[in-house]
Amino acid sequence: MDPNVHLPQVPLRKRTETLEDFNKIPAHVFPASAGRTEDGELVIAGNRVTHLADQYGTATFVMDEADFRARCRRLAEAFGGGERVHYASKAFLSRTVCRWVDEEGLALDVASHGELAVALAAGFPPERITVHGNNKNHEFITAAVQAGVELVVIDSLIEIDRVAEIARQEGRVQDVLVRVKPGVHADTHEFIATSHEDQKFGFSLASGSAENACLSCLSTDGLRLRGLHCHVGSQVFEADGFALAADRLLGLWARLVSGEKTVDADVTALDVLDLGGGYGIAYTPDQEALDVEEVAGDLLSRVATKAASYGVNAPVVNVEPGRAVVGPSAVTVYRVGTVKDVHTADDTVRRYISVDGGMSDNIRPALYQAEYDCRLANRLATGDLVSTRVVGSHCESGDILINDALMPDDIAPGDLLVIPATGAYCYMMASRYNMMTRPPVIVVADGESRVMIRRETVEDVLALENF
Ligand code: LLP
């Protein structure tokens, strides 16, 4: 039996293709505060993007604080409280963002020693931190246990012993979840689907190894099993995948808490079902974000009903959205450097617009064929629409930000192009390929702006090197 359930792809609506559409600021793709002034300039949280570009240079990330906080609140409300929503910090992490997440009452997920270190440096309460990773080393686990994190998510049998030993050495009992692959294949890019069988994360439900891992945790001194975890994938639009994963995990849950296989074990601490993140957002105007209220309502009632049908108490449901919190809160501002018409093989013409960033600040198009859109920030466009590719400045032909879009032909060197929905997995996956140093992240709020992360300089790079 193929334990992976393949979900259908949701068809996307056709992309907008008129000049009027190009000049519009689509509210579901941009931060909520974005709009145009009467003279046609793009404004975010009361800041003209032209002023931001003058002050901070380009390329630069601009993050709308109120938008970020509003998304935290919306998710907390949908899932019945901030402590149920664990912001997946891999999407975007800084001490400032930790402070926002803390102030909004959310919990935090970290997936590396570095992420944990940043969270702790920000003073984020460890009792609201969950620790992930398929290869947590001794130092990372020790730091987590010593800090007193709430949960460590167990990803392999080796880790059961490793975490238990460290907890015992530290004189603690560490609360853990067991990561389970429920065999639901999310219909997203293969690299970001994480719940089918043949990938590195978690224990298989179908083969019984997840159950064995739970039993092993229950019988290991130094560990206290609090529940199960799964994450079906990222940028998922098909809500059924989450529900199906929850159903499958509840089968194992019921077997554990009903004492069928756990006669001598104390199962009273089991109270958490963590269903991961992955809620899809709109990157282009034709897409629509997953409705988190709908997903939350469906999941919570499903878990309650299913648990009742097994005759067991329903667990609390934790979730771990990253992209749905920070993705739409930030944009990237680039300045156009060159414009060139290129004859393609079938002798049509494609316009290439080069901007002062590229795959070093947004690897997602190259890595996942991710689609983005852009808008002119310094004025309204007036030209005819032509087939255009927006490319970066790297010494690589795959350095493409927008592969194929109809864009006005009056866009010229000096214009400012803004790509929306770059808050998640862009800065965090940035490199300094070609020694193009990382852009700054600027916070905008109430007509003010400030630097969250400054622009990296060549001096920063040289300082790392012994010469
Ligand atoms: N929880 C776990 C265990 C995860 O592995 C992830 C993402 C999340 C939560 C958050 O997923 P989100 O809500 O942000 O979709 N670099 C890729 C995404 C990889 C995500 C890996 N895990 C991208 O740029 O799309």
Coordinates of C-alpha atoms and ligand atoms in Angstrom, one line a residue:
M1 CA 0.0 0.0 0.0
D2 CA 1.3 3.5 -0.8
P3 CA 1.0 5.2 2.5
N4 CA 1.2 8.6 0.9
V5 CA -2.0 10.3 0.0
H6 CA -1.6 12.6 -3.0
L7 CA -3.7 15.7 -2.9
P8 CA -4.9 17.5 -6.0
Q9 CA -3.3 20.8 -7.1
V10 CA -5.5 23.8 -6.6
P11 CA -5.8 25.6 -9.9
L12 CA -4.5 29.2 -9.8
R13 CA -6.5 32.0 -11.4
K14 CA -5.1 33.7 -14.4
R15 CA -2.6 36.5 -13.7
T16 CA -3.5 40.1 -14.2
E17 CA -2.5 41.5 -17.5
T18 CA -3.4 45.2 -17.9
L19 CA -1.5 48.4 -17.2
E20 CA -4.2 49.4 -14.7
D21 CA -3.7 46.1 -12.8
F22 CA 0.1 46.6 -12.9
N23 CA -0.3 50.0 -11.2
K24 CA -2.7 48.6 -8.6
I25 CA -1.3 47.5 -5.2
P26 CA -3.0 44.2 -4.5
A27 CA -3.9 44.2 -0.9
H28 CA -3.7 40.4 -0.4
V29 CA -0.1 40.3 -1.5
F30 CA 1.3 43.5 0.0
P31 CA 1.5 44.5 3.7
A32 CA -2.0 45.8 4.8
S33 CA -0.8 49.4 5.0
A34 CA 0.6 49.6 1.4
G35 CA -1.0 51.9 -1.1
R36 CA -0.3 54.8 -3.5
T37 CA -0.1 58.5 -2.8
E38 CA -2.1 60.8 -5.1
D39 CA 1.1 61.3 -7.2
G40 CA 1.4 57.6 -7.7
E41 CA 4.2 56.7 -5.3
L42 CA 4.1 53.5 -3.2
V43 CA 3.7 54.1 0.5
I44 CA 4.1 51.4 3.3
A45 CA 3.1 52.2 6.8
G46 CA 3.1 55.9 6.0
N47 CA 6.6 55.8 4.4
R48 CA 7.2 56.7 0.8
V49 CA 9.3 53.9 -0.7
T50 CA 11.4 56.5 -2.6
H51 CA 12.4 58.1 0.7
L52 CA 13.3 54.7 2.2
A53 CA 15.4 53.9 -0.9
D54 CA 17.2 57.3 -0.6
Q55 CA 17.8 56.8 3.1
Y56 CA 18.8 53.1 3.3
G57 CA 19.9 52.4 -0.3
T58 CA 18.8 49.4 -2.4
A59 CA 18.3 46.4 -2.4
T60 CA 16.5 46.6 0.9
F61 CA 13.9 44.6 2.8
V62 CA 11.1 46.7 4.3
M63 CA 9.0 45.0 7.0
D64 CA 5.7 46.4 8.2
E65 CA 5.5 45.9 12.0
A66 CA 1.8 46.4 12.4
D67 CA 1.1 43.9 9.6
F68 CA 3.3 41.3 11.3
R69 CA 1.6 41.8 14.6
A70 CA -1.9 41.7 13.1
R71 CA -1.1 38.3 11.5
C72 CA 0.1 37.0 14.9
R73 CA -3.1 38.1 16.5
R74 CA -5.3 36.7 13.8
L75 CA -3.6 33.3 14.1
A76 CA -3.8 33.4 17.9
E77 CA -7.5 34.1 17.8
A78 CA -8.2 31.5 15.2
F79 CA -6.4 28.7 17.1
G80 CA -7.7 29.6 20.6
G81 CA -4.8 31.5 22.1
G82 CA -1.2 32.7 21.4
E83 CA 0.3 29.8 23.3
R84 CA -1.1 27.4 20.7
V85 CA 0.6 29.3 17.8
H86 CA 4.4 28.6 17.6
Y87 CA 5.9 31.1 15.2
A88 CA 8.3 29.1 13.0
S89 CA 11.4 31.3 13.3
K90 CA 13.2 29.8 10.3
A91 CA 10.9 31.9 8.1
F92 CA 12.5 35.1 9.6
L93 CA 14.3 35.6 12.8
S94 CA 15.8 38.5 14.6
R95 CA 15.8 39.7 18.2
T96 CA 13.2 42.4 17.2
V97 CA 10.9 39.8 15.8
C98 CA 11.3 37.6 18.9
R99 CA 10.2 40.6 20.9
W100 CA 7.1 41.2 18.7
V101 CA 6.2 37.5 18.9
D102 CA 6.6 37.5 22.7
E103 CA 4.5 40.7 23.1
E104 CA 1.8 39.2 20.9
G105 CA 1.8 36.2 23.3
L106 CA 2.8 33.6 20.7
A107 CA 5.2 30.7 21.3
L108 CA 8.3 30.1 19.2
D109 CA 9.8 27.2 17.2
V110 CA 13.5 27.0 16.6
A111 CA 15.2 24.5 14.4
S112 CA 18.9 25.1 15.0
H113 CA 21.3 26.0 17.8
G114 CA 21.7 29.4 16.1
E115 CA 17.9 30.1 16.1
L116 CA 17.8 29.1 19.8
A117 CA 20.7 31.4 20.6
V118 CA 19.0 34.4 18.9
A119 CA 15.7 33.7 20.7
L120 CA 17.4 33.4 24.1
A121 CA 19.5 36.5 23.4
A122 CA 16.2 38.4 22.8
G123 CA 15.0 37.2 26.2
F124 CA 12.2 35.1 24.7
P125 CA 10.7 32.9 27.5
P126 CA 12.2 29.4 27.1
E127 CA 9.0 27.9 28.5
R128 CA 7.4 28.9 25.2
I129 CA 10.1 27.5 22.9
T130 CA 9.9 24.2 21.0
V131 CA 13.1 22.8 19.5
H132 CA 13.2 21.1 16.2
G133 CA 15.8 19.5 13.9
N134 CA 16.7 16.1 12.5
N135 CA 20.3 16.3 13.7
K136 CA 20.5 18.2 16.9
N137 CA 24.0 17.8 18.3
H138 CA 25.1 17.6 21.9
E139 CA 25.7 21.3 22.3
F140 CA 22.4 22.2 20.9
I141 CA 20.4 19.8 23.0
T142 CA 22.4 20.8 26.1
A143 CA 21.7 24.5 25.5
A144 CA 18.0 23.8 25.0
V145 CA 17.7 21.6 28.1
Q146 CA 19.7 24.0 30.2
A147 CA 17.6 27.0 29.1
G148 CA 14.5 25.0 30.1
V149 CA 12.7 24.9 26.7
E150 CA 9.2 23.7 26.8
L151 CA 9.4 20.9 24.2
V152 CA 12.1 19.1 22.2
V153 CA 10.7 17.3 19.2
I154 CA 12.3 13.9 18.9
D155 CA 13.3 13.0 15.3
S156 CA 15.2 9.7 15.6
L157 CA 15.8 6.8 18.0
I158 CA 19.4 8.0 18.5
E159 CA 18.0 11.3 19.7
I160 CA 15.8 9.6 22.4
D161 CA 19.0 8.5 24.2
R162 CA 20.8 11.7 23.5
V163 CA 18.2 14.0 24.9
A164 CA 17.5 11.7 27.8
E165 CA 21.1 11.4 28.8
I166 CA 21.6 15.2 28.7
A167 CA 18.4 15.7 30.7
R168 CA 19.5 13.3 33.4
Q169 CA 22.9 14.9 33.5
E170 CA 21.3 18.3 34.0
G171 CA 19.0 16.8 36.7
R172 CA 15.9 17.6 34.6
V173 CA 13.0 15.8 33.0
Q174 CA 12.6 17.1 29.4
D175 CA 9.2 17.3 27.8
V176 CA 9.2 15.9 24.3
L177 CA 7.0 15.3 21.3
V178 CA 7.6 12.6 18.7
R179 CA 7.7 13.7 15.1
V180 CA 5.5 11.5 13.0
K181 CA 5.2 11.3 9.2
P182 CA 1.5 10.6 8.6
G183 CA 2.1 9.8 4.9
V184 CA 0.2 12.8 3.6
H185 CA 1.9 14.1 0.5
A186 CA 1.3 17.8 0.4
D187 CA 1.0 19.1 -3.2
T188 CA 3.7 21.6 -3.0
H189 CA 7.3 21.7 -4.4
E190 CA 9.0 18.5 -3.6
F191 CA 11.8 20.2 -1.6
I192 CA 9.3 21.6 0.9
A193 CA 7.0 18.7 1.3
T194 CA 7.9 17.0 4.5
S195 CA 5.4 14.3 5.5
H196 CA 5.6 11.6 2.9
E197 CA 7.6 8.5 3.7
D198 CA 10.8 8.9 1.7
Q199 CA 12.2 12.0 3.3
K200 CA 14.4 12.6 6.3
F201 CA 12.1 13.9 9.0
G202 CA 10.3 12.0 11.7
F203 CA 9.1 8.4 12.3
S204 CA 6.8 6.5 9.9
L205 CA 3.2 6.0 11.2
A206 CA 2.5 3.3 8.6
S207 CA 5.4 1.1 9.6
G208 CA 4.8 1.3 13.3
S209 CA 8.1 3.1 14.0
A210 CA 6.3 6.2 15.3
E211 CA 4.5 4.1 17.9
N212 CA 7.7 2.4 18.9
A213 CA 9.4 5.7 19.3
C214 CA 6.6 6.9 21.6
L215 CA 6.8 3.7 23.7
S216 CA 10.5 4.2 24.0
C217 CA 10.1 7.8 25.1
L218 CA 7.5 6.7 27.7
S219 CA 9.9 4.1 29.2
T220 CA 13.0 6.3 29.2
D221 CA 14.1 8.1 32.4
G222 CA 14.7 11.8 31.8
L223 CA 12.0 12.2 29.2
R224 CA 8.3 13.0 29.5
L225 CA 6.2 12.3 26.4
R226 CA 3.8 15.2 25.9
G227 CA 2.4 14.3 22.5
L228 CA 2.9 14.0 18.7
H229 CA 4.1 16.3 16.0
C230 CA 3.8 16.4 12.2
H231 CA 4.3 18.9 9.5
V232 CA 2.9 18.0 6.1
G233 CA 4.8 20.6 4.1
S234 CA 5.1 24.3 3.3
Q235 CA 3.1 26.7 1.1
V236 CA 0.1 24.3 1.1
F237 CA -3.2 25.4 -0.2
E238 CA -5.1 22.2 0.3
A239 CA -6.6 22.3 3.8
D240 CA -7.6 18.6 3.6
G241 CA -4.0 17.6 4.0
F242 CA -3.9 19.0 7.5
A243 CA -7.1 17.4 8.5
L244 CA -6.1 14.0 7.2
A245 CA -2.7 14.2 9.0
A246 CA -4.6 15.1 12.2
D247 CA -6.9 12.1 11.7
R248 CA -4.1 9.8 11.3
L249 CA -2.1 11.1 14.3
L250 CA -5.2 10.7 16.4
G251 CA -5.3 7.0 15.7
L252 CA -1.9 6.6 17.3
W253 CA -2.8 9.1 20.0
A254 CA -5.9 7.0 21.0
R255 CA -3.8 3.8 21.2
L256 CA -1.3 5.6 23.4
V257 CA -3.6 7.2 25.9
S258 CA -6.1 4.4 26.1
G259 CA -3.3 2.2 27.6
E260 CA -3.7 -0.5 25.0
K261 CA 0.1 -0.8 24.5
T262 CA 1.2 1.3 27.4
V263 CA 0.1 -0.7 30.4
D264 CA 3.1 0.2 32.6
A265 CA 3.7 3.7 31.3
D266 CA 2.4 6.9 32.7
V267 CA 0.5 8.5 29.8
T268 CA -1.1 11.2 31.8
A269 CA 1.2 13.9 30.5
L270 CA 0.1 13.5 26.9
D271 CA -1.8 16.6 26.0
V272 CA -0.3 18.1 22.8
L273 CA -1.0 17.4 19.1
D274 CA 1.3 19.7 17.1
L275 CA 0.2 19.9 13.5
G276 CA 3.0 22.0 12.1
G277 CA 2.8 25.0 9.8
G278 CA 2.6 25.3 6.1
Y279 CA -0.3 27.7 5.4
G280 CA 0.0 28.9 1.8
I281 CA 0.2 32.7 1.1
A282 CA -0.4 34.7 -2.0
Y283 CA 2.9 35.6 -3.8
T284 CA 1.1 36.9 -6.9
P285 CA -2.3 38.6 -7.3
D286 CA -3.9 35.6 -8.8
Q287 CA -3.2 33.5 -5.7
E288 CA -5.2 33.5 -2.6
A289 CA -3.9 32.7 0.9
L290 CA -5.3 29.8 2.8
D291 CA -8.0 31.0 5.1
V292 CA -6.5 30.4 8.5
E293 CA -9.8 30.8 10.4
E294 CA -11.4 28.1 8.2
V295 CA -8.4 25.8 8.6
A296 CA -8.4 26.3 12.4
G297 CA -12.1 25.8 12.8
D298 CA -12.0 22.7 10.8
L299 CA -9.0 21.2 12.5
L300 CA -10.1 22.0 16.0
S301 CA -13.6 20.5 15.5
R302 CA -12.1 17.5 13.7
V303 CA -9.7 16.7 16.5
A304 CA -12.5 17.0 19.1
T305 CA -14.9 14.8 17.2
K306 CA -12.2 12.2 16.3
A307 CA -10.9 12.0 19.9
A308 CA -14.5 11.6 21.2
S309 CA -15.1 8.8 18.7
Y310 CA -12.1 7.0 20.2
G311 CA -13.4 7.7 23.7
V312 CA -10.3 9.7 24.7
N313 CA -9.8 13.3 25.8
A314 CA -9.0 15.6 23.0
P315 CA -5.4 17.0 23.0
V316 CA -4.7 20.7 22.7
V317 CA -3.7 21.6 19.1
N318 CA -0.5 23.5 18.5
V319 CA 0.4 24.9 15.1
E320 CA 3.7 26.3 13.7
P321 CA 3.1 28.9 10.9
G322 CA 6.1 30.8 9.7
R323 CA 5.3 32.1 6.2
A324 CA 1.7 33.0 7.0
V325 CA 3.0 35.3 9.8
V326 CA 5.9 37.1 8.1
G327 CA 5.6 36.4 4.4
P328 CA 3.3 39.2 3.4
S329 CA 4.7 41.6 6.0
A330 CA 7.8 42.5 4.0
V331 CA 8.7 43.6 0.5
T332 CA 12.1 43.9 -1.3
V333 CA 12.9 47.2 -2.9
Y334 CA 15.3 47.1 -5.8
R335 CA 16.6 49.8 -8.2
V336 CA 16.6 49.1 -11.9
G337 CA 20.1 49.2 -13.3
T338 CA 19.8 48.1 -16.9
V339 CA 17.0 47.2 -19.4
K340 CA 17.8 45.1 -22.5
D341 CA 15.8 43.5 -25.2
V342 CA 16.9 39.9 -26.0
H343 CA 15.9 37.9 -29.0
T344 CA 14.7 34.4 -27.9
A345 CA 15.2 31.2 -29.9
D346 CA 11.9 31.5 -31.7
D347 CA 12.8 35.1 -32.6
T348 CA 10.4 36.8 -30.3
V349 CA 11.8 39.5 -28.0
R350 CA 11.9 39.4 -24.3
R351 CA 12.8 42.4 -22.1
Y352 CA 15.3 41.8 -19.4
I353 CA 15.2 44.2 -16.4
S354 CA 18.3 43.9 -14.1
V355 CA 18.0 45.0 -10.5
D356 CA 20.6 45.5 -7.8
G357 CA 20.0 42.2 -5.9
G358 CA 18.9 38.8 -7.1
M359 CA 19.4 35.2 -6.1
S360 CA 21.5 36.2 -3.1
D361 CA 18.5 37.9 -1.4
N362 CA 15.9 35.7 -2.9
I363 CA 16.9 32.2 -3.8
R364 CA 13.3 30.9 -3.9
P365 CA 12.7 31.3 -7.7
A366 CA 15.9 29.4 -8.5
L367 CA 15.4 26.7 -5.8
Y368 CA 11.6 26.1 -6.0
Q369 CA 10.6 27.8 -9.3
A370 CA 8.7 30.2 -6.9
E371 CA 6.7 32.9 -8.6
Y372 CA 6.8 36.5 -7.6
D373 CA 5.3 39.7 -8.9
C374 CA 6.5 43.3 -8.8
R375 CA 5.3 46.9 -8.8
L376 CA 6.9 50.2 -9.7
A377 CA 7.3 52.2 -6.5
N378 CA 8.4 55.7 -7.6
R379 CA 5.6 56.4 -10.0
L380 CA 2.7 55.0 -12.0
A381 CA 3.8 53.2 -15.2
T382 CA 2.4 54.4 -18.5
G383 CA 3.9 52.1 -21.2
D384 CA 2.7 49.2 -23.2
L385 CA 2.9 45.7 -21.6
V386 CA 5.7 43.6 -22.9
S387 CA 7.0 40.2 -22.0
T388 CA 9.6 40.8 -19.3
R389 CA 12.0 38.9 -17.1
V390 CA 13.3 40.5 -13.9
V391 CA 16.8 39.3 -13.2
G392 CA 19.4 40.0 -10.5
S393 CA 23.0 41.2 -10.8
H394 CA 24.8 37.8 -10.2
C395 CA 27.2 36.2 -12.6
E396 CA 24.7 33.4 -13.3
S397 CA 22.0 33.1 -15.9
G398 CA 19.7 31.3 -13.4
D399 CA 19.7 34.5 -11.4
I400 CA 16.0 35.2 -12.1
L401 CA 13.5 36.9 -9.7
I402 CA 10.5 36.9 -12.0
N403 CA 10.7 34.5 -14.9
D404 CA 7.9 35.8 -17.1
A405 CA 5.6 38.7 -16.6
L406 CA 3.9 41.3 -18.7
M407 CA 5.3 44.6 -17.6
P408 CA 5.1 48.2 -18.9
D409 CA 7.9 49.1 -21.4
D410 CA 8.6 52.5 -19.8
I411 CA 10.4 51.0 -16.9
A412 CA 13.9 52.4 -17.0
P413 CA 17.2 52.6 -15.1
G414 CA 16.7 54.5 -11.8
D415 CA 13.1 53.2 -11.3
L416 CA 12.3 51.4 -8.1
L417 CA 10.8 47.9 -8.3
V418 CA 9.2 46.3 -5.3
I419 CA 8.7 42.6 -5.0
P420 CA 6.0 41.8 -2.4
A421 CA 5.7 38.8 0.0
T422 CA 9.4 38.4 0.6
G423 CA 9.2 38.4 4.4
A424 CA 9.6 34.6 4.7
Y425 CA 12.6 32.5 3.6
C426 CA 14.3 35.3 1.7
Y427 CA 16.6 37.1 4.2
M428 CA 17.0 33.9 6.1
M429 CA 18.2 32.0 3.0
A430 CA 20.3 34.9 1.7
S431 CA 23.9 34.4 0.7
R432 CA 26.6 36.7 -0.3
Y433 CA 27.3 35.1 -3.6
N434 CA 29.5 37.3 -5.8
M435 CA 30.3 39.1 -2.6
M436 CA 27.0 41.0 -2.9
T437 CA 26.6 41.7 0.8
R438 CA 23.2 41.1 2.4
P439 CA 20.6 44.0 2.3
P440 CA 19.3 45.6 5.4
V441 CA 15.9 44.9 7.0
I442 CA 14.1 48.1 7.7
V443 CA 11.0 48.3 10.0
V444 CA 8.2 50.7 9.0
A445 CA 5.5 51.7 11.5
D446 CA 3.3 54.8 11.8
G447 CA 5.1 56.9 9.3
E448 CA 8.5 56.1 10.9
S449 CA 11.3 53.8 9.8
R450 CA 14.2 52.2 11.6
V451 CA 17.0 49.7 10.9
M452 CA 16.2 46.2 12.2
I453 CA 19.3 44.6 10.6
R454 CA 21.9 46.8 9.0
R455 CA 23.3 46.4 5.6
E456 CA 26.2 44.0 5.5
T457 CA 29.5 45.5 4.2
V458 CA 32.6 44.3 2.6
E459 CA 34.4 45.1 5.8
D460 CA 32.1 42.6 7.6
V461 CA 33.1 40.0 5.1
L462 CA 36.8 40.8 5.4
A463 CA 36.6 40.7 9.2
L464 CA 35.8 37.0 9.0
E465 CA 38.9 36.1 7.1
N466 CA 42.5 35.5 8.4
F467 CA 44.8 37.2 5.9
Ligands
LLP1 N1 7.2 23.6 11.3 C1 8.1 22.7 10.8 C2 8.4 21.5 11.5 C3 8.7 23.1 9.6 O1 9.6 22.2 9.1 C4 8.3 24.3 8.9 C5 9.0 24.6 7.7 C6 7.4 25.1 9.5 C7 6.8 24.7 10.7 C8 6.9 26.4 8.9 O2 6.4 26.3 7.7 P1 5.6 27.5 7.0 O3 4.4 27.8 7.8 O4 6.6 28.7 7.0 O5 5.3 27.1 5.6 N2 12.5 27.4 2.5 C9 11.2 27.0 2.1 C10 10.3 26.5 3.2 C11 10.9 25.4 3.9 C12 10.1 25.2 5.2 C13 10.7 24.2 6.0 N3 9.9 23.9 7.2 C14 10.6 28.1 1.3 O6 11.3 29.1 1.0 O7 9.4 28.0 0.8

